[in-house]
Short mmCIF file of C-alpha atoms in Angstrom, two decimals:
data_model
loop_
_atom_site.label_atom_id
_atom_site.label_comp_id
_atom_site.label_asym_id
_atom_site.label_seq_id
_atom_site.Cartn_x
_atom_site.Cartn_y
_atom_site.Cartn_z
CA UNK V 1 -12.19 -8.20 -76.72
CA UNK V 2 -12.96 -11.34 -78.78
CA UNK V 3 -11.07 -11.65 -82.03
CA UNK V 4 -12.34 -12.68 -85.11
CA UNK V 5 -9.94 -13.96 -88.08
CA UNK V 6 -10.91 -14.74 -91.58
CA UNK V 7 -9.30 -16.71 -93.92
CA UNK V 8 -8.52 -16.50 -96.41
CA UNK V 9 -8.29 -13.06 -97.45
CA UNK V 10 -8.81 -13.50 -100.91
CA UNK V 11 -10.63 -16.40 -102.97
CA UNK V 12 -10.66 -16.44 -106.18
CA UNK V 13 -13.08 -19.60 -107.94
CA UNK V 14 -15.17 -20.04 -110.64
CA UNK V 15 -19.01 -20.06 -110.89
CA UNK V 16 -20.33 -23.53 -109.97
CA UNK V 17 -16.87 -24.29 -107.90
CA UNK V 18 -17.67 -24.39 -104.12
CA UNK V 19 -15.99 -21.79 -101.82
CA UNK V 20 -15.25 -22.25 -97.97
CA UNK V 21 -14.33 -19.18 -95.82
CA UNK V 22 -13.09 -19.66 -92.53
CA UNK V 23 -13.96 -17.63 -89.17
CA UNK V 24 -11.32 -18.87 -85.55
CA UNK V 25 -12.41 -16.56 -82.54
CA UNK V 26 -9.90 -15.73 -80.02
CA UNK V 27 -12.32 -17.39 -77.52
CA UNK V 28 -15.33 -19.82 -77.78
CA UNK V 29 -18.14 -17.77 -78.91
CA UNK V 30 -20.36 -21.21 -78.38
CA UNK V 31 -22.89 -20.52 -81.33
CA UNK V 32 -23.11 -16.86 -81.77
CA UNK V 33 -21.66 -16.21 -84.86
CA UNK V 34 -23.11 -14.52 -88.00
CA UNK V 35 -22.06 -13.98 -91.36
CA UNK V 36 -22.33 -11.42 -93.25
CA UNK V 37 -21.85 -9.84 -97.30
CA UNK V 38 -20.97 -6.84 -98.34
CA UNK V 39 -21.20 -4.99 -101.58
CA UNK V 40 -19.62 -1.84 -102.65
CA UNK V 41 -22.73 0.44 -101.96
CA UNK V 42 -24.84 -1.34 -100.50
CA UNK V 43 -25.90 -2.11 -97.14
CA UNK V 44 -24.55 -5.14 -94.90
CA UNK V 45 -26.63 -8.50 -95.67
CA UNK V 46 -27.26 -11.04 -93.22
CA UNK V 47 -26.60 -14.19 -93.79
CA UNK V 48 -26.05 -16.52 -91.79
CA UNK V 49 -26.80 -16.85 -87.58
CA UNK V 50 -26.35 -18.10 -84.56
CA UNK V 51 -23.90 -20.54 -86.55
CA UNK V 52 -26.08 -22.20 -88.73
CA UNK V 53 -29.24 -20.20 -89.07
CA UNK V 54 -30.35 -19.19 -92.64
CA UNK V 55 -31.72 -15.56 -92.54
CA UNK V 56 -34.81 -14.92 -94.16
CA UNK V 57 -34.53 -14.93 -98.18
CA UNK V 58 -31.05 -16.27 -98.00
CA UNK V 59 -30.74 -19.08 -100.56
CA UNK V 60 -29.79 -22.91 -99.98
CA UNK V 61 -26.82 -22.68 -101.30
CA UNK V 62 -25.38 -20.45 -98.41
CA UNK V 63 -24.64 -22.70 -95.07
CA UNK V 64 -23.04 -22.04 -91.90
CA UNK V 65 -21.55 -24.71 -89.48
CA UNK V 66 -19.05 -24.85 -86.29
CA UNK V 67 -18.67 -23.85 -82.83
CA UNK V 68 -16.51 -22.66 -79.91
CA UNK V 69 -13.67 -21.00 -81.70
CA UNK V 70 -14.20 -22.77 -85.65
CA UNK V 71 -16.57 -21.64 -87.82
CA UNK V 72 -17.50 -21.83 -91.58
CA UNK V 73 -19.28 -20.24 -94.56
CA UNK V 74 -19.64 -22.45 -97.61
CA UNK V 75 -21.27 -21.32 -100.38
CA UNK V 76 -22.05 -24.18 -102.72
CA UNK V 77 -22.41 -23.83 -106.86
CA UNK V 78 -21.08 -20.05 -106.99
CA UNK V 79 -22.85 -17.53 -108.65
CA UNK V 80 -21.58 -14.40 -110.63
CA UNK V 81 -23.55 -12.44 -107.68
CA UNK V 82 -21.88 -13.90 -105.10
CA UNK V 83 -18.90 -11.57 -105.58
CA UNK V 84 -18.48 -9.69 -102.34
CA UNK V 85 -16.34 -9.01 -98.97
CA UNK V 86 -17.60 -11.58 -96.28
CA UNK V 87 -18.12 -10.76 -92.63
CA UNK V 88 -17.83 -12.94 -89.43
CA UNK V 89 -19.43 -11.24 -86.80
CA UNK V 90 -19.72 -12.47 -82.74
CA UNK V 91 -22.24 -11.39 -80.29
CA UNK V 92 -21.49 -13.44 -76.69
CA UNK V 93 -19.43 -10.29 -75.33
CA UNK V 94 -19.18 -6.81 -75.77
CA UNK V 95 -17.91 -5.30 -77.69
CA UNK V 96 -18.99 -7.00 -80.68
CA UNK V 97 -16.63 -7.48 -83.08
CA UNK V 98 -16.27 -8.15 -86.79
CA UNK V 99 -13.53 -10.39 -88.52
CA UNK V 100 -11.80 -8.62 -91.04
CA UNK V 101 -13.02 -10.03 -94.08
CA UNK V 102 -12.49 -12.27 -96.88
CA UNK V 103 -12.86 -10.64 -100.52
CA UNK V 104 -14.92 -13.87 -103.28
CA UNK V 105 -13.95 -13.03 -106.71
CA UNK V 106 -16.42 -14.84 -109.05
CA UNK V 107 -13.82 -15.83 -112.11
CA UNK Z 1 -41.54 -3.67 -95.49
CA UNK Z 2 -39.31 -3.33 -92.91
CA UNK Z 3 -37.48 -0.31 -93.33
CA UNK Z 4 -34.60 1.37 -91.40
CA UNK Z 5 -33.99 5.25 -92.89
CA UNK Z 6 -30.86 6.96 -91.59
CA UNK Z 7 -30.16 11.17 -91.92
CA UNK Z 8 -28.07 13.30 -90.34
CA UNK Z 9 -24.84 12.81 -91.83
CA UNK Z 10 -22.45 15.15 -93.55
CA UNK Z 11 -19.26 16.96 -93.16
CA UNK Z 12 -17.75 18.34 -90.15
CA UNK Z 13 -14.44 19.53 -88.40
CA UNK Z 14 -12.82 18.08 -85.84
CA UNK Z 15 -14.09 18.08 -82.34
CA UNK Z 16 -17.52 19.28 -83.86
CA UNK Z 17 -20.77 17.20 -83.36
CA UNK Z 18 -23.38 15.71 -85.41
CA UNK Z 19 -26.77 13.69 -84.88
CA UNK Z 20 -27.48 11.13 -86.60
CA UNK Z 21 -30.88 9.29 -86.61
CA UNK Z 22 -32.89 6.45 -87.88
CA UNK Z 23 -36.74 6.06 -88.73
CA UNK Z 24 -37.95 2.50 -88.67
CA UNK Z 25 -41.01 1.01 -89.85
CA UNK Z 26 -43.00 -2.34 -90.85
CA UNK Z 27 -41.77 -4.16 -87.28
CA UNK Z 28 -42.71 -2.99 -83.84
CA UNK Z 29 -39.82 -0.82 -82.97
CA UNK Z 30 -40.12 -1.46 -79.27
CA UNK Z 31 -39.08 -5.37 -79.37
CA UNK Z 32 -36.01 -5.14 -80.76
CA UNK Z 33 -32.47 -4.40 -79.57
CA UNK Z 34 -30.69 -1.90 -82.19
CA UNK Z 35 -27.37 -0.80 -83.09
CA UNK Z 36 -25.57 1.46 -84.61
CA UNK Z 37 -22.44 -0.26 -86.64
CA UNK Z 38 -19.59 1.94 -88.98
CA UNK Z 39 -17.80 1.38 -92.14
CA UNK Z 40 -14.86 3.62 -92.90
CA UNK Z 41 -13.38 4.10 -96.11
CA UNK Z 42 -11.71 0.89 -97.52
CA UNK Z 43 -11.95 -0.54 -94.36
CA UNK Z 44 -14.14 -3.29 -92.50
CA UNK Z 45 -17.18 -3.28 -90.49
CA UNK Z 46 -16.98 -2.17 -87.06
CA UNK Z 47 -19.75 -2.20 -84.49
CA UNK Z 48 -20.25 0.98 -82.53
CA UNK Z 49 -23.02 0.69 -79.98
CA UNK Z 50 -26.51 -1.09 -79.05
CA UNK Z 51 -29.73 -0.13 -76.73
CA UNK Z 52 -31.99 -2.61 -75.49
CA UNK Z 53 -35.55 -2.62 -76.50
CA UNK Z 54 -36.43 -0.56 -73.34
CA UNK Z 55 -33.53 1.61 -73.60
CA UNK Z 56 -32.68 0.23 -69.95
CA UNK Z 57 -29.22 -1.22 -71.02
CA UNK Z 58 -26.36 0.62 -73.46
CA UNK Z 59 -23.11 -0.62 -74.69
CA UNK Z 60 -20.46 1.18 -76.69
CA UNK Z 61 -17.66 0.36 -78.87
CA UNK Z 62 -14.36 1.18 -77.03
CA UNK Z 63 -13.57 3.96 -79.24
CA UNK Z 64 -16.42 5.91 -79.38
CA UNK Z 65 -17.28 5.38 -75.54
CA UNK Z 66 -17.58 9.19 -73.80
CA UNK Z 67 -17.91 10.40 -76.92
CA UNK Z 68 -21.10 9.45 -78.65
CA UNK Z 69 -24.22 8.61 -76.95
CA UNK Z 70 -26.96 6.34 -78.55
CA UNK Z 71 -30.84 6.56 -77.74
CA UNK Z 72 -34.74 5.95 -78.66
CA UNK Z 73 -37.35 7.20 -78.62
CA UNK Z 74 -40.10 4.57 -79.43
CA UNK Z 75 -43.03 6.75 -79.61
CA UNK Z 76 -41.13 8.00 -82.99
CA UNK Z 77 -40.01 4.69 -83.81
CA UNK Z 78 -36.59 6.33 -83.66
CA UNK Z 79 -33.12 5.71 -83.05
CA UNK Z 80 -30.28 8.29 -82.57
CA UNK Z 81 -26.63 8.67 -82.44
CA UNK Z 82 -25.29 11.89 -80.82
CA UNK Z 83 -21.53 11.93 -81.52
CA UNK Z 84 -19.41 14.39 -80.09
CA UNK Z 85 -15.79 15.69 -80.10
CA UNK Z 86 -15.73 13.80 -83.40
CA UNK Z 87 -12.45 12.85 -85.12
CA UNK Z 88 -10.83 12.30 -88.33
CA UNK Z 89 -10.98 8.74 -87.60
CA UNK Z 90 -14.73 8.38 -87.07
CA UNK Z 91 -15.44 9.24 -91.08
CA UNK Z 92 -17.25 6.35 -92.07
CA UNK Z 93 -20.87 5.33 -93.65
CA UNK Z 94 -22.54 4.94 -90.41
CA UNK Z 95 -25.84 2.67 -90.48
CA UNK Z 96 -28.56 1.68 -88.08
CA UNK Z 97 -29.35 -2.27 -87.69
CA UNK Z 98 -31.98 -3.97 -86.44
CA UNK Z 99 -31.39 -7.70 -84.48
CA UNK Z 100 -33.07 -10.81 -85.95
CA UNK Z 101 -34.74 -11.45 -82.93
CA UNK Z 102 -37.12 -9.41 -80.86
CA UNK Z 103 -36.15 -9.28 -77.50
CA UNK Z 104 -32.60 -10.55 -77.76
CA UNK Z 105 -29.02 -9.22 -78.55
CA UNK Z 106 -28.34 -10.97 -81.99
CA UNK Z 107 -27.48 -10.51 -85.25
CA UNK Z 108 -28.37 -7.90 -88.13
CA UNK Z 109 -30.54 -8.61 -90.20
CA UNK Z 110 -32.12 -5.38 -91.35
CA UNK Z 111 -29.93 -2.52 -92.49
CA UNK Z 112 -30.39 1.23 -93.24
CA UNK Z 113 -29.21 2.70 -96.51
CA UNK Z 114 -26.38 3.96 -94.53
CA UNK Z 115 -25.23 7.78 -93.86
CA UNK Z 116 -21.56 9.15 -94.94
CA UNK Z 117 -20.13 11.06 -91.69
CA UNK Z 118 -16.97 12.96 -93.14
CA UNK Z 119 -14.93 14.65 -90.23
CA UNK Z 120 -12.08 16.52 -91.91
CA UNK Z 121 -10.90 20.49 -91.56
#
């Protein structure tokens, strides 16, 4: 089983700041990462895939980058909305597994 | 709109069963890969198990495998999750997911509401 690790597990910034959260897998995952947010509530959104793919509707200002076993989220100009859990998520091997999360507190 | 509705959930004892299913609409059902994937309380994300498009290929989460048993039926647009000899552990908000693209394992990009599974005596 691949694992995912997120750091860090907490960021705390302020709106307009930049924040960069960190996925390493256990074992190159070449491009098939996603990222995911989470708010209490409500469903899983997708982000980000394959890496660097923008989902639909997803805004500019969310970008994904890396490969093998590094990958990143950055999320530039923060919002007040963008206060959430975020989820790496690989899909080369089963099972598919999830990181476990880094929690964005909007100051 | 592309729409994923889950039902089915609700409370249950330990080693009971439950069937949980999913409605989709707005994208043709039979194209896509789709998954069922768990939240428990206060607690990540974890992926549970997948059918391919045809329903010719089925994967499952380590800890649910022998246990639960995912299918379709596309002339419902449908997707099901028959979990068995259920345990306190599987409570969790339990949501179907749709890949990005048709075809292909991938990512989630459409969601159900979610449905709360509580398994407790």
């Amino acid at each position: 089983e691949i694992v995912l690790t997120q750091s860090p597990a907490t960021l705390s910034l302020s709106p307009g700041e930049r924040a960069t959260l960190s996925c390493r897998a256990s074992q190159s995952v070449t491009k098939y990462l996603a990222w995911y947010q989470l708010k209490a509530g409500q469903a899983p959104r997708l982000l980000i895939y394959d890496a660097f793919n923008r989902a639909t509707g997803i805004p500019a200002r969310f970008s994904g980058s890396g490969s093998g076993t590094d990958f990143t989220l950055a999320i530039s100009s923060l919002e007040p909305e963008d206060s959430a859990v975020y989820y790496c998520q690989q899909r080369i091997n089963w099972p598919y597994t999830f990181g476990q999360g880094t929690k964005l507190e909007i100051k | 709109e592309v729409q994923l509705v889950e039902s089915g959930g609700g409370l249950v004892q330990p080693g009971g069963s439950l069937r949980l299913s999913c409605v989709a609409s707005g994208f043709t059902f039979s194209s896509y890969w789709m998954s069922w994937v768990r939240q428990a309380p206060r607690r990540g994300l974890e992926w549970v198990a997948s059918i391919k498009h045809d329903g010719s290929e089925i994967q499952y989460g380590d800890s649910v495998k022998h246990r639960f048993t995912i299918y379709r039926d596309s002339a419902q647009n449908s997707l099901y999750l028959q979990m068995d000899s259920l345990r306190v552990e599987d409570t969790a908000i339990y949501y179907c997911a749709k890949v990005v693209i048709p075809f292909d394992t991938g990512a989630f990009d459409i969601w159900g509401q979610g449905t709360m599974v509580t398994v407790s005596s």
